[in-house]
Amino acid sequence: MTSSRLRGKSLFIIFSLDTVLKSNSNDPTEDDHAEAILPNPNGVWGFFSVLDGHSGWETSTWLRENLIPALSGSLADLYSKYRSNEPTLPFSSPDPPPNEVDDTIKRTFQRLDDKIVHEAIEKVFSSPSRHAATNLLAPAYSGSCALVAFYESPTRLLRIALTGDSRAVLGRRKHSSDGGHVYEVHVLSTDQNGYNLSEQTRLRSEHPDEDVVKNGRVMGMGMARAFGDARWKWTPEVQKRLKFEYLGRSLPPGVKTPPYLTAVPEVTTFKVMTGDFLILATDGLWECLTNEEAVGLTGLWLDRNSQKANENPLPPVVPKDLPVVKSGEDTTVRYRQWAATKRFVNLDSNAATHLARNALGGADTDLASALFSLRAPRSRTYMDDITAIIIFFGEASVDTVAGEDNKGDP
């Protein structure tokens, strides 16, 4: 299944193998991603992000250019306050308290959303130009979820910051009772949508006299947190002025006491071990694969590639035979929608392409070909955009040189 719509890239860096895939249902795709490896006095920082846009591509594209630079700058300012003043002791500097790191990440997310939503309005209202307004407000009218992993090589601490309904899942190899091994599943984020009870509680406390959450949706939106989506954040007065003076859109039904959505993320921290791998993916992947299937498929790919197995195709694998600790039931929706049975293959040299192939048909090549033959807008009925990054954590040395190794489908 080689397609221009199924692209992978492998990037070898100091402490990991990073794999990126984009498979688009919308045209143009509304998903995006960004990565950065930055040196610091004790090692490196790694930033990895997947950006799930909606109602257009403008917000995710804006975040691709601005989110990681803003985060790395804010965190560098914070860490610099704790650096030792003694130049002969470069590795003795204490780290900031964990809550200060988390709060800095949260404030940076909020500051960027304020630039998208509120600072843009100030610029628009300072000029009568409707042309300028159209361009300035494009990232505000569209929206995007954001999932960011921040990894510190000196401490091997991994922070996950999530705004929206993308997901971070970590796999860890462990010995099994039969002398082999399986992979444990560690879910490092919680989807922020209308089915999330804590999000329901937060929204109802902020809007006690309104029916904000209905049928798992927040004011009609699938996610409870997002960048942009300013029509659910601007006041009715601002939106009325935009409509009559700047070709703005009508006020959404039911908007009385905005904001209803927030860009402030939830932040979790996890200690990484050598051999762990991290999957960051937009919800398009998780509509097709369970957490256990994604980890098991990555473990299957890792086992074959690490053992330098022969290139002969292996027989298809069913979910119960994946090398993963089983838990829970399959609640994914796409294979049921397609009236198909999950049967997985292990053909690709790129791990993210491997995940996407199995998310979108696996061994059923006729189904896969049908899905990739669909064009927008019809394709959106059967699959969502998919962007996934897989980071493999290994041993690292500070003086290792980073480089790229492209292994994905063209």
mmCIF file of C-alpha atoms in Angstrom:
data_model
loop_
_atom_site.group_PDB
_atom_site.id
_atom_site.type_symbol
_atom_site.label_atom_id
_atom_site.label_comp_id
_atom_site.label_asym_id
_atom_site.label_seq_id
_atom_site.Cartn_x
_atom_site.Cartn_y
_atom_site.Cartn_z
ATOM 1 C CA MET A 1 0.000 0.000 0.000
ATOM 2 C CA THR A 2 2.298 2.729 -1.246
ATOM 3 C CA SER A 3 0.520 6.051 -1.539
ATOM 4 C CA SER A 4 1.368 9.732 -1.648
ATOM 5 C CA ARG A 5 -1.186 10.031 1.136
ATOM 6 C CA LEU A 6 0.767 7.690 3.415
ATOM 7 C CA ARG A 7 4.137 9.205 4.245
ATOM 8 C CA GLY A 8 6.683 8.338 6.902
ATOM 9 C CA LYS A 9 9.961 9.803 8.098
ATOM 10 C CA SER A 10 12.473 8.322 10.521
ATOM 11 C CA LEU A 11 14.765 10.678 12.402
ATOM 12 C CA PHE A 12 17.693 9.385 14.460
ATOM 13 C CA ILE A 13 18.627 11.714 17.287
ATOM 14 C CA ILE A 14 20.718 11.542 20.412
ATOM 15 C CA PHE A 15 18.367 9.500 22.545
ATOM 16 C CA SER A 16 15.691 8.180 20.217
ATOM 17 C CA LEU A 17 14.437 7.057 16.863
ATOM 18 C CA ASP A 18 11.585 9.348 15.917
ATOM 19 C CA THR A 19 9.064 8.329 13.303
ATOM 20 C CA VAL A 20 6.503 10.636 11.743
ATOM 21 C CA LEU A 21 3.519 9.754 9.607
ATOM 22 C CA LYS A 22 0.738 11.786 8.018
ATOM 23 C CA SER A 23 -2.260 10.197 6.348
ATOM 24 C CA ASN A 24 -4.852 12.725 5.292
ATOM 25 C CA SER A 25 -8.615 12.439 4.982
ATOM 26 C CA ASN A 26 -9.268 16.163 4.583
ATOM 27 C CA ASP A 27 -7.876 18.037 1.594
ATOM 28 C CA PRO A 28 -5.751 19.838 2.519
ATOM 29 C CA THR A 29 -4.953 17.878 5.656
ATOM 30 C CA GLU A 30 -5.788 19.730 8.874
ATOM 31 C CA ASP A 31 -3.190 17.855 10.955
ATOM 32 C CA ASP A 32 0.398 18.937 11.461
ATOM 33 C CA HIS A 33 3.419 18.135 13.613
ATOM 34 C CA ALA A 34 6.709 19.628 14.794
ATOM 35 C CA GLU A 35 9.852 18.329 16.495
ATOM 36 C CA ALA A 36 12.999 19.926 17.905
ATOM 37 C CA ILE A 37 16.144 18.585 19.600
ATOM 38 C CA LEU A 38 17.865 21.323 21.588
ATOM 39 C CA PRO A 39 21.188 21.110 23.466
ATOM 40 C CA ASN A 40 21.452 22.248 27.053
ATOM 41 C CA PRO A 41 24.403 22.239 29.495
ATOM 42 C CA ASN A 42 23.657 18.726 30.773
ATOM 43 C CA GLY A 43 22.402 16.972 27.643
ATOM 44 C CA VAL A 44 19.480 17.650 25.338
ATOM 45 C CA TRP A 45 15.828 18.558 25.436
ATOM 46 C CA GLY A 46 13.477 16.874 23.009
ATOM 47 C CA PHE A 47 10.157 18.409 21.963
ATOM 48 C CA PHE A 48 7.646 16.433 19.890
ATOM 49 C CA SER A 49 4.156 17.572 18.967
ATOM 50 C CA VAL A 50 1.142 16.399 16.997
ATOM 51 C CA LEU A 51 -1.439 19.021 16.093
ATOM 52 C CA ASP A 52 -4.970 17.940 15.212
ATOM 53 C CA GLY A 53 -6.617 20.781 13.342
ATOM 54 C CA HIS A 54 -10.309 21.164 12.633
ATOM 55 C CA SER A 55 -12.494 23.628 10.722
ATOM 56 C CA GLY A 56 -9.420 24.388 8.626
ATOM 57 C CA TRP A 57 -5.654 24.009 8.657
ATOM 58 C CA GLU A 58 -4.685 27.515 9.785
ATOM 59 C CA THR A 59 -4.468 26.950 13.556
ATOM 60 C CA SER A 60 -2.397 23.769 13.376
ATOM 61 C CA THR A 61 -0.049 25.412 10.871
ATOM 62 C CA TRP A 62 0.363 28.435 13.157
ATOM 63 C CA LEU A 63 1.137 26.141 16.091
ATOM 64 C CA ARG A 64 3.678 24.186 14.043
ATOM 65 C CA GLU A 65 5.670 27.392 13.653
ATOM 66 C CA ASN A 66 5.164 28.856 17.131
ATOM 67 C CA LEU A 67 4.399 26.287 19.827
ATOM 68 C CA ILE A 68 7.773 24.583 20.332
ATOM 69 C CA PRO A 69 9.814 27.829 20.040
ATOM 70 C CA ALA A 70 7.583 29.442 22.662
ATOM 71 C CA LEU A 71 7.760 26.435 24.992
ATOM 72 C CA SER A 72 11.527 26.020 24.707
ATOM 73 C CA GLY A 73 12.038 29.738 25.316
ATOM 74 C CA SER A 74 9.790 29.836 28.384
ATOM 75 C CA LEU A 75 11.377 26.716 29.861
ATOM 76 C CA ALA A 76 14.901 27.991 29.168
ATOM 77 C CA ASP A 77 14.060 31.188 31.050
ATOM 78 C CA LEU A 78 12.723 29.149 33.970
ATOM 79 C CA TYR A 79 15.678 26.753 34.150
ATOM 80 C CA SER A 80 18.173 29.628 33.887
ATOM 81 C CA LYS A 81 16.922 30.949 37.223
ATOM 82 C CA TYR A 82 18.147 27.756 38.887
ATOM 83 C CA ARG A 83 21.530 27.453 37.190
ATOM 84 C CA SER A 84 24.582 27.459 39.395
ATOM 85 C CA ASN A 85 26.582 30.673 39.518
ATOM 86 C CA GLU A 86 29.718 28.569 39.890
ATOM 87 C CA PRO A 87 31.208 28.015 36.394
ATOM 88 C CA THR A 88 33.323 25.065 37.557
ATOM 89 C CA LEU A 89 30.223 23.086 38.491
ATOM 90 C CA PRO A 90 28.200 22.881 35.266
ATOM 91 C CA PHE A 91 26.279 19.749 36.269
ATOM 92 C CA SER A 92 25.388 20.797 39.812
ATOM 93 C CA SER A 93 22.502 23.122 38.993
ATOM 94 C CA PRO A 94 19.222 22.140 40.641
ATOM 95 C CA ASP A 95 16.146 21.700 38.497
ATOM 96 C CA PRO A 96 13.086 23.911 39.021
ATOM 97 C CA PRO A 97 10.337 22.438 41.209
ATOM 98 C CA PRO A 98 8.072 20.187 39.128
ATOM 99 C CA ASN A 99 5.022 22.379 39.665
ATOM 100 C CA GLU A 100 6.887 25.388 38.253
ATOM 101 C CA VAL A 101 7.747 23.448 35.097
ATOM 102 C CA ASP A 102 4.121 22.355 34.687
ATOM 103 C CA ASP A 103 2.817 25.868 35.319
ATOM 104 C CA THR A 104 5.250 27.335 32.782
ATOM 105 C CA ILE A 105 3.987 24.930 30.128
ATOM 106 C CA LYS A 106 0.366 25.788 30.953
ATOM 107 C CA ARG A 107 0.991 29.531 30.886
ATOM 108 C CA THR A 108 2.784 29.260 27.550
ATOM 109 C CA PHE A 109 -0.128 27.387 25.976
ATOM 110 C CA GLN A 110 -2.549 30.023 27.266
ATOM 111 C CA ARG A 111 -0.353 32.914 26.126
ATOM 112 C CA LEU A 112 -0.206 31.529 22.590
ATOM 113 C CA ASP A 113 -3.968 31.037 22.475
ATOM 114 C CA ASP A 114 -4.426 34.621 23.648
ATOM 115 C CA LYS A 115 -2.278 35.735 20.698
ATOM 116 C CA ILE A 116 -4.445 33.722 18.307
ATOM 117 C CA VAL A 117 -7.807 34.732 19.760
ATOM 118 C CA HIS A 118 -7.503 38.108 21.498
ATOM 119 C CA GLU A 119 -4.407 39.919 20.237
ATOM 120 C CA ALA A 120 -5.566 39.311 16.685
ATOM 121 C CA ILE A 121 -8.880 41.018 17.495
ATOM 122 C CA GLU A 122 -7.075 44.098 18.805
ATOM 123 C CA LYS A 123 -5.178 44.368 15.528
ATOM 124 C CA VAL A 124 -8.339 43.875 13.485
ATOM 125 C CA PHE A 125 -10.286 46.563 15.345
ATOM 126 C CA SER A 126 -7.414 49.027 14.898
ATOM 127 C CA SER A 127 -7.987 49.029 11.126
ATOM 128 C CA PRO A 128 -11.037 49.112 8.850
ATOM 129 C CA SER A 129 -9.472 46.616 6.420
ATOM 130 C CA ARG A 130 -11.587 43.519 5.894
ATOM 131 C CA HIS A 131 -8.754 41.974 3.890
ATOM 132 C CA ALA A 132 -6.386 42.304 6.855
ATOM 133 C CA ALA A 133 -9.060 40.945 9.183
ATOM 134 C CA THR A 134 -9.579 37.849 7.055
ATOM 135 C CA ASN A 135 -5.895 36.958 7.240
ATOM 136 C CA LEU A 136 -5.378 37.886 10.891
ATOM 137 C CA LEU A 137 -8.384 35.905 12.104
ATOM 138 C CA ALA A 138 -7.863 32.713 10.085
ATOM 139 C CA PRO A 139 -6.081 30.856 12.949
ATOM 140 C CA ALA A 140 -8.788 32.083 15.346
ATOM 141 C CA TYR A 141 -11.757 30.882 13.301
ATOM 142 C CA SER A 142 -10.266 27.417 12.789
ATOM 143 C CA GLY A 143 -9.011 25.334 15.719
ATOM 144 C CA SER A 144 -6.516 22.704 16.783
ATOM 145 C CA CYS A 145 -5.775 20.240 19.536
ATOM 146 C CA ALA A 146 -2.143 20.058 20.649
ATOM 147 C CA LEU A 147 -0.210 17.176 22.193
ATOM 148 C CA VAL A 148 3.384 17.918 23.203
ATOM 149 C CA ALA A 149 6.046 15.649 24.703
ATOM 150 C CA PHE A 150 8.926 17.382 26.491
ATOM 151 C CA TYR A 151 11.843 15.043 27.287
ATOM 152 C CA GLU A 152 14.885 15.911 29.421
ATOM 153 C CA SER A 153 17.778 13.546 28.722
ATOM 154 C CA PRO A 154 19.694 14.331 31.979
ATOM 155 C CA THR A 155 16.792 13.238 34.209
ATOM 156 C CA ARG A 156 14.973 10.992 31.675
ATOM 157 C CA LEU A 157 11.763 12.749 32.702
ATOM 158 C CA LEU A 158 9.039 12.883 30.084
ATOM 159 C CA ARG A 159 6.295 15.471 30.365
ATOM 160 C CA ILE A 160 3.119 15.196 28.314
ATOM 161 C CA ALA A 161 1.008 18.314 27.788
ATOM 162 C CA LEU A 162 -2.392 17.799 26.184
ATOM 163 C CA THR A 163 -5.006 20.236 24.962
ATOM 164 C CA GLY A 164 -7.768 18.290 23.211
ATOM 165 C CA ASP A 165 -8.351 14.652 22.315
ATOM 166 C CA SER A 166 -5.070 13.409 20.881
ATOM 167 C CA ARG A 167 -3.311 10.734 22.953
ATOM 168 C CA ALA A 168 0.105 9.729 24.300
ATOM 169 C CA VAL A 169 0.778 6.034 25.006
ATOM 170 C CA LEU A 170 4.085 4.532 26.150
ATOM 171 C CA GLY A 171 5.179 0.935 25.631
ATOM 172 C CA ARG A 172 7.628 -0.850 27.946
ATOM 173 C CA ARG A 173 9.126 -4.285 27.407
ATOM 174 C CA LYS A 174 8.834 -6.810 30.244
ATOM 175 C CA HIS A 175 9.666 -10.475 30.624
ATOM 176 C CA SER A 176 6.770 -12.906 30.418
ATOM 177 C CA SER A 177 6.249 -16.128 32.348
ATOM 178 C CA ASP A 178 7.072 -18.297 29.324
ATOM 179 C CA GLY A 179 10.589 -16.867 29.033
ATOM 180 C CA GLY A 180 9.709 -14.449 26.259
ATOM 181 C CA HIS A 181 8.583 -10.872 26.550
ATOM 182 C CA VAL A 182 5.540 -8.676 26.121
ATOM 183 C CA TYR A 183 4.983 -4.931 26.177
ATOM 184 C CA GLU A 184 3.230 -3.053 28.964
ATOM 185 C CA VAL A 185 0.896 -0.190 28.091
ATOM 186 C CA HIS A 186 1.136 3.137 29.940
ATOM 187 C CA VAL A 187 -1.455 5.715 28.887
ATOM 188 C CA LEU A 188 0.026 9.141 29.641
ATOM 189 C CA SER A 189 -2.895 11.379 28.723
ATOM 190 C CA THR A 190 -6.670 11.479 29.039
ATOM 191 C CA ASP A 191 -8.844 12.498 26.098
ATOM 192 C CA GLN A 192 -10.459 15.861 26.807
ATOM 193 C CA ASN A 193 -13.896 15.519 25.251
ATOM 194 C CA GLY A 194 -17.519 15.631 26.262
ATOM 195 C CA TYR A 195 -17.395 12.083 27.645
ATOM 196 C CA ASN A 196 -14.636 12.986 30.119
ATOM 197 C CA LEU A 197 -16.320 13.334 33.528
ATOM 198 C CA SER A 198 -13.789 15.810 34.886
ATOM 199 C CA GLU A 199 -14.283 18.007 31.816
ATOM 200 C CA GLN A 200 -18.054 17.800 32.276
ATOM 201 C CA THR A 201 -17.661 18.864 35.901
ATOM 202 C CA ARG A 202 -15.363 21.763 34.998
ATOM 203 C CA LEU A 203 -17.658 23.061 32.283
ATOM 204 C CA ARG A 204 -20.799 22.798 34.379
ATOM 205 C CA SER A 205 -19.143 24.657 37.245
ATOM 206 C CA GLU A 206 -18.060 27.433 34.856
ATOM 207 C CA HIS A 207 -21.493 27.625 33.143
ATOM 208 C CA PRO A 208 -23.969 26.447 35.804
ATOM 209 C CA ASP A 209 -27.117 27.728 34.104
ATOM 210 C CA GLU A 210 -26.360 26.349 30.641
ATOM 211 C CA ASP A 211 -26.602 22.920 29.047
ATOM 212 C CA VAL A 212 -23.042 22.960 27.718
ATOM 213 C CA VAL A 213 -22.426 19.209 27.252
ATOM 214 C CA LYS A 214 -24.864 17.189 25.159
ATOM 215 C CA ASN A 215 -24.371 13.684 23.766
ATOM 216 C CA GLY A 216 -20.640 13.755 24.440
ATOM 217 C CA ARG A 217 -20.111 17.084 22.681
ATOM 218 C CA VAL A 218 -19.221 20.491 24.099
ATOM 219 C CA MET A 219 -21.360 23.194 22.463
ATOM 220 C CA GLY A 220 -21.454 20.890 19.456
ATOM 221 C CA MET A 221 -17.673 20.398 19.430
ATOM 222 C CA GLY A 222 -16.010 17.005 19.862
ATOM 223 C CA MET A 223 -13.254 18.254 22.162
ATOM 224 C CA ALA A 224 -13.426 20.184 25.443
ATOM 225 C CA ARG A 225 -10.109 22.041 25.012
ATOM 226 C CA ALA A 226 -8.517 23.547 21.925
ATOM 227 C CA PHE A 227 -6.469 26.367 20.494
ATOM 228 C CA GLY A 228 -8.398 28.823 18.335
ATOM 229 C CA ASP A 229 -12.132 28.109 17.963
ATOM 230 C CA ALA A 230 -12.651 31.760 18.864
ATOM 231 C CA ARG A 231 -16.370 31.679 18.122
ATOM 232 C CA TRP A 232 -16.691 29.809 21.425
ATOM 233 C CA LYS A 233 -14.327 32.247 23.202
ATOM 234 C CA TRP A 234 -15.143 35.750 21.923
ATOM 235 C CA THR A 235 -17.943 37.691 23.578
ATOM 236 C CA PRO A 236 -21.222 38.051 21.655
ATOM 237 C CA GLU A 237 -20.503 41.775 21.297
ATOM 238 C CA VAL A 238 -17.162 41.126 19.578
ATOM 239 C CA GLN A 239 -18.722 38.605 17.229
ATOM 240 C CA LYS A 240 -21.579 40.907 16.261
ATOM 241 C CA ARG A 241 -19.108 43.656 15.386
ATOM 242 C CA LEU A 242 -17.026 41.229 13.343
ATOM 243 C CA LYS A 243 -20.086 40.086 11.415
ATOM 244 C CA PHE A 244 -21.233 43.552 10.449
ATOM 245 C CA GLU A 245 -17.852 45.206 9.864
ATOM 246 C CA TYR A 246 -15.344 42.472 8.916
ATOM 247 C CA LEU A 247 -17.181 39.666 7.106
ATOM 248 C CA GLY A 248 -17.380 37.715 10.355
ATOM 249 C CA ARG A 249 -19.556 34.685 10.955
ATOM 250 C CA SER A 250 -22.791 34.486 12.881
ATOM 251 C CA LEU A 251 -22.778 33.850 16.615
ATOM 252 C CA PRO A 252 -22.973 30.072 17.247
ATOM 253 C CA PRO A 253 -26.259 28.877 18.774
ATOM 254 C CA GLY A 254 -26.311 28.909 22.552
ATOM 255 C CA VAL A 255 -23.224 31.082 23.102
ATOM 256 C CA LYS A 256 -24.021 33.221 26.158
ATOM 257 C CA THR A 257 -21.086 33.182 28.605
ATOM 258 C CA PRO A 258 -17.890 32.384 26.688
ATOM 259 C CA PRO A 259 -15.240 31.081 26.816
ATOM 260 C CA TYR A 260 -16.449 27.495 26.664
ATOM 261 C CA LEU A 261 -13.167 26.011 25.434
ATOM 262 C CA THR A 262 -9.715 26.504 26.942
ATOM 263 C CA ALA A 263 -6.223 25.895 25.588
ATOM 264 C CA VAL A 264 -4.703 25.257 29.031
ATOM 265 C CA PRO A 265 -3.277 21.711 28.932
ATOM 266 C CA GLU A 266 -3.215 18.910 31.450
ATOM 267 C CA VAL A 267 0.418 17.970 32.188
ATOM 268 C CA THR A 268 1.647 14.558 33.354
ATOM 269 C CA THR A 269 5.186 13.347 34.121
ATOM 270 C CA PHE A 270 6.671 9.884 33.583
ATOM 271 C CA LYS A 271 10.157 8.453 34.151
ATOM 272 C CA VAL A 272 11.468 6.872 30.956
ATOM 273 C CA MET A 273 13.565 3.704 30.885
ATOM 274 C CA THR A 274 15.935 2.508 28.162
ATOM 275 C CA GLY A 275 13.940 0.522 25.619
ATOM 276 C CA ASP A 276 10.676 2.425 26.132
ATOM 277 C CA PHE A 277 8.861 3.862 23.152
ATOM 278 C CA LEU A 278 6.283 6.652 23.021
ATOM 279 C CA ILE A 279 3.392 6.919 20.569
ATOM 280 C CA LEU A 280 1.900 10.390 20.044
ATOM 281 C CA ALA A 281 -1.100 10.374 17.714
ATOM 282 C CA THR A 282 -4.157 12.337 16.744
ATOM 283 C CA ASP A 283 -7.550 10.806 17.347
ATOM 284 C CA GLY A 284 -7.746 9.481 13.790
ATOM 285 C CA LEU A 285 -5.418 6.652 14.831
ATOM 286 C CA TRP A 286 -7.270 5.893 18.058
ATOM 287 C CA GLU A 287 -10.574 5.571 16.187
ATOM 288 C CA CYS A 288 -8.996 2.513 14.537
ATOM 289 C CA LEU A 289 -6.613 0.992 17.105
ATOM 290 C CA THR A 290 -6.804 0.449 20.844
ATOM 291 C CA ASN A 291 -3.934 1.511 23.098
ATOM 292 C CA GLU A 292 -2.950 -2.142 23.445
ATOM 293 C CA GLU A 293 -3.024 -2.732 19.694
ATOM 294 C CA ALA A 294 -0.858 0.320 18.999
ATOM 295 C CA VAL A 295 1.733 -0.765 21.567
ATOM 296 C CA GLY A 296 1.574 -4.401 20.481
ATOM 297 C CA LEU A 297 1.994 -3.477 16.813
ATOM 298 C CA THR A 298 4.956 -1.233 17.616
ATOM 299 C CA GLY A 299 6.471 -4.015 19.712
ATOM 300 C CA LEU A 300 5.912 -6.466 16.852
ATOM 301 C CA TRP A 301 7.660 -4.068 14.458
ATOM 302 C CA LEU A 302 10.484 -3.466 16.946
ATOM 303 C CA ASP A 303 11.083 -7.175 17.543
ATOM 304 C CA ARG A 304 11.333 -7.947 13.848
ATOM 305 C CA ASN A 305 13.615 -5.013 13.069
ATOM 306 C CA SER A 306 15.884 -5.471 16.098
ATOM 307 C CA GLN A 307 16.347 -9.168 15.298
ATOM 308 C CA LYS A 308 17.169 -8.372 11.650
ATOM 309 C CA ALA A 309 14.698 -10.986 10.546
ATOM 310 C CA ASN A 310 14.564 -12.086 6.923
ATOM 311 C CA GLU A 311 12.591 -9.959 4.501
ATOM 312 C CA ASN A 312 9.990 -12.621 3.712
ATOM 313 C CA PRO A 313 6.483 -11.406 4.643
ATOM 314 C CA LEU A 314 5.133 -12.801 7.896
ATOM 315 C CA PRO A 315 1.606 -14.205 8.104
ATOM 316 C CA PRO A 316 -1.140 -11.846 9.319
ATOM 317 C CA VAL A 317 -1.564 -11.424 13.072
ATOM 318 C CA VAL A 318 -4.854 -11.060 14.937
ATOM 319 C CA PRO A 319 -5.126 -8.719 17.944
ATOM 320 C CA LYS A 320 -5.028 -11.476 20.569
ATOM 321 C CA ASP A 321 -1.619 -12.642 19.290
ATOM 322 C CA LEU A 322 0.127 -9.292 19.625
ATOM 323 C CA PRO A 323 3.012 -9.198 22.173
ATOM 324 C CA VAL A 324 1.255 -6.910 24.627
ATOM 325 C CA VAL A 325 -0.270 -7.081 28.091
ATOM 326 C CA LYS A 326 -4.011 -7.353 27.425
ATOM 327 C CA SER A 327 -6.518 -5.165 29.249
ATOM 328 C CA GLY A 328 -9.984 -3.915 28.470
ATOM 329 C CA GLU A 329 -12.091 -4.414 25.363
ATOM 330 C CA ASP A 330 -12.011 -2.979 21.880
ATOM 331 C CA THR A 331 -14.162 0.165 21.804
ATOM 332 C CA THR A 332 -12.757 1.559 18.561
ATOM 333 C CA VAL A 333 -15.294 2.467 15.901
ATOM 334 C CA ARG A 334 -13.773 2.388 12.428
ATOM 335 C CA TYR A 335 -13.382 -1.358 11.781
ATOM 336 C CA ARG A 336 -16.999 -1.821 12.892
ATOM 337 C CA GLN A 337 -18.053 0.952 10.521
ATOM 338 C CA TRP A 338 -16.158 -0.766 7.705
ATOM 339 C CA ALA A 339 -17.681 -4.174 8.618
ATOM 340 C CA ALA A 340 -14.142 -5.574 8.695
ATOM 341 C CA THR A 341 -12.092 -7.861 10.941
ATOM 342 C CA LYS A 342 -8.752 -6.714 12.305
ATOM 343 C CA ARG A 343 -5.853 -8.670 10.833
ATOM 344 C CA PHE A 344 -2.443 -7.045 11.031
ATOM 345 C CA VAL A 345 0.694 -7.225 8.885
ATOM 346 C CA ASN A 346 4.348 -6.331 9.516
ATOM 347 C CA LEU A 347 5.808 -5.105 6.229
ATOM 348 C CA ASP A 348 7.199 -1.601 6.708
ATOM 349 C CA SER A 349 10.631 -0.249 7.537
ATOM 350 C CA ASN A 350 9.016 2.786 9.162
ATOM 351 C CA ALA A 351 7.160 2.195 12.431
ATOM 352 C CA ALA A 352 4.580 4.949 11.971
ATOM 353 C CA THR A 353 3.765 3.775 8.465
ATOM 354 C CA HIS A 354 3.382 0.300 9.987
ATOM 355 C CA LEU A 355 0.853 1.653 12.506
ATOM 356 C CA ALA A 356 -1.105 3.555 9.870
ATOM 357 C CA ARG A 357 -1.213 0.611 7.480
ATOM 358 C CA ASN A 358 -2.752 -1.522 10.205
ATOM 359 C CA ALA A 359 -5.089 1.233 11.335
ATOM 360 C CA LEU A 360 -6.426 1.538 7.795
ATOM 361 C CA GLY A 361 -7.070 -2.039 6.751
ATOM 362 C CA GLY A 362 -3.981 -4.055 7.687
ATOM 363 C CA ALA A 363 -3.977 -7.384 5.873
ATOM 364 C CA ASP A 364 -7.206 -6.460 4.058
ATOM 365 C CA THR A 365 -5.548 -4.824 1.076
ATOM 366 C CA ASP A 366 -8.843 -4.379 -0.747
ATOM 367 C CA LEU A 367 -10.224 -2.328 2.164
ATOM 368 C CA ALA A 368 -7.003 -0.334 2.416
ATOM 369 C CA SER A 369 -7.044 0.452 -1.289
ATOM 370 C CA ALA A 370 -10.684 1.497 -1.076
ATOM 371 C CA LEU A 371 -10.010 3.856 1.835
ATOM 372 C CA PHE A 372 -7.074 5.477 0.082
ATOM 373 C CA SER A 373 -9.070 5.854 -3.108
ATOM 374 C CA LEU A 374 -11.638 8.038 -1.345
ATOM 375 C CA ARG A 375 -11.358 11.781 -1.800
ATOM 376 C CA ALA A 376 -12.527 14.636 0.387
ATOM 377 C CA PRO A 377 -15.164 15.384 1.452
ATOM 378 C CA ARG A 378 -16.480 11.791 1.170
ATOM 379 C CA SER A 379 -13.319 10.355 2.760
ATOM 380 C CA ARG A 380 -14.058 12.204 6.002
ATOM 381 C CA THR A 381 -17.081 9.955 6.556
ATOM 382 C CA TYR A 382 -14.861 6.867 6.728
ATOM 383 C CA MET A 383 -11.618 8.051 8.322
ATOM 384 C CA ASP A 384 -10.036 11.068 9.980
ATOM 385 C CA ASP A 385 -6.643 12.634 9.336
ATOM 386 C CA ILE A 386 -3.905 10.636 11.088
ATOM 387 C CA THR A 387 -0.623 12.029 12.353
ATOM 388 C CA ALA A 388 1.599 9.863 14.551
ATOM 389 C CA ILE A 389 5.075 10.154 16.009
ATOM 390 C CA ILE A 390 6.912 7.251 17.630
ATOM 391 C CA ILE A 391 9.968 7.969 19.776
ATOM 392 C CA PHE A 392 12.263 5.093 20.772
ATOM 393 C CA PHE A 393 14.292 5.811 23.900
ATOM 394 C CA GLY A 394 17.763 4.311 24.114
ATOM 395 C CA GLU A 395 21.129 4.954 25.682
ATOM 396 C CA ALA A 396 22.589 8.357 24.818
ATOM 397 C CA SER A 397 25.818 10.261 24.997
ATOM 398 C CA VAL A 398 25.973 14.039 25.050
ATOM 399 C CA ASP A 399 28.435 14.222 22.143
ATOM 400 C CA THR A 400 26.355 12.085 19.735
ATOM 401 C CA VAL A 401 25.619 13.884 16.479
ATOM 402 C CA ALA A 402 22.006 13.997 15.294
ATOM 403 C CA GLY A 403 21.113 13.076 11.747
ATOM 404 C CA GLU A 404 18.219 12.033 9.551
ATOM 405 C CA ASP A 405 17.419 8.665 8.028
ATOM 406 C CA ASN A 406 14.387 8.663 5.752
ATOM 407 C CA LYS A 407 12.809 5.238 5.578
ATOM 408 C CA GLY A 408 9.167 5.909 4.886
ATOM 409 C CA ASP A 409 7.085 5.469 1.791
ATOM 410 C CA PRO A 410 7.634 8.284 -0.734
#
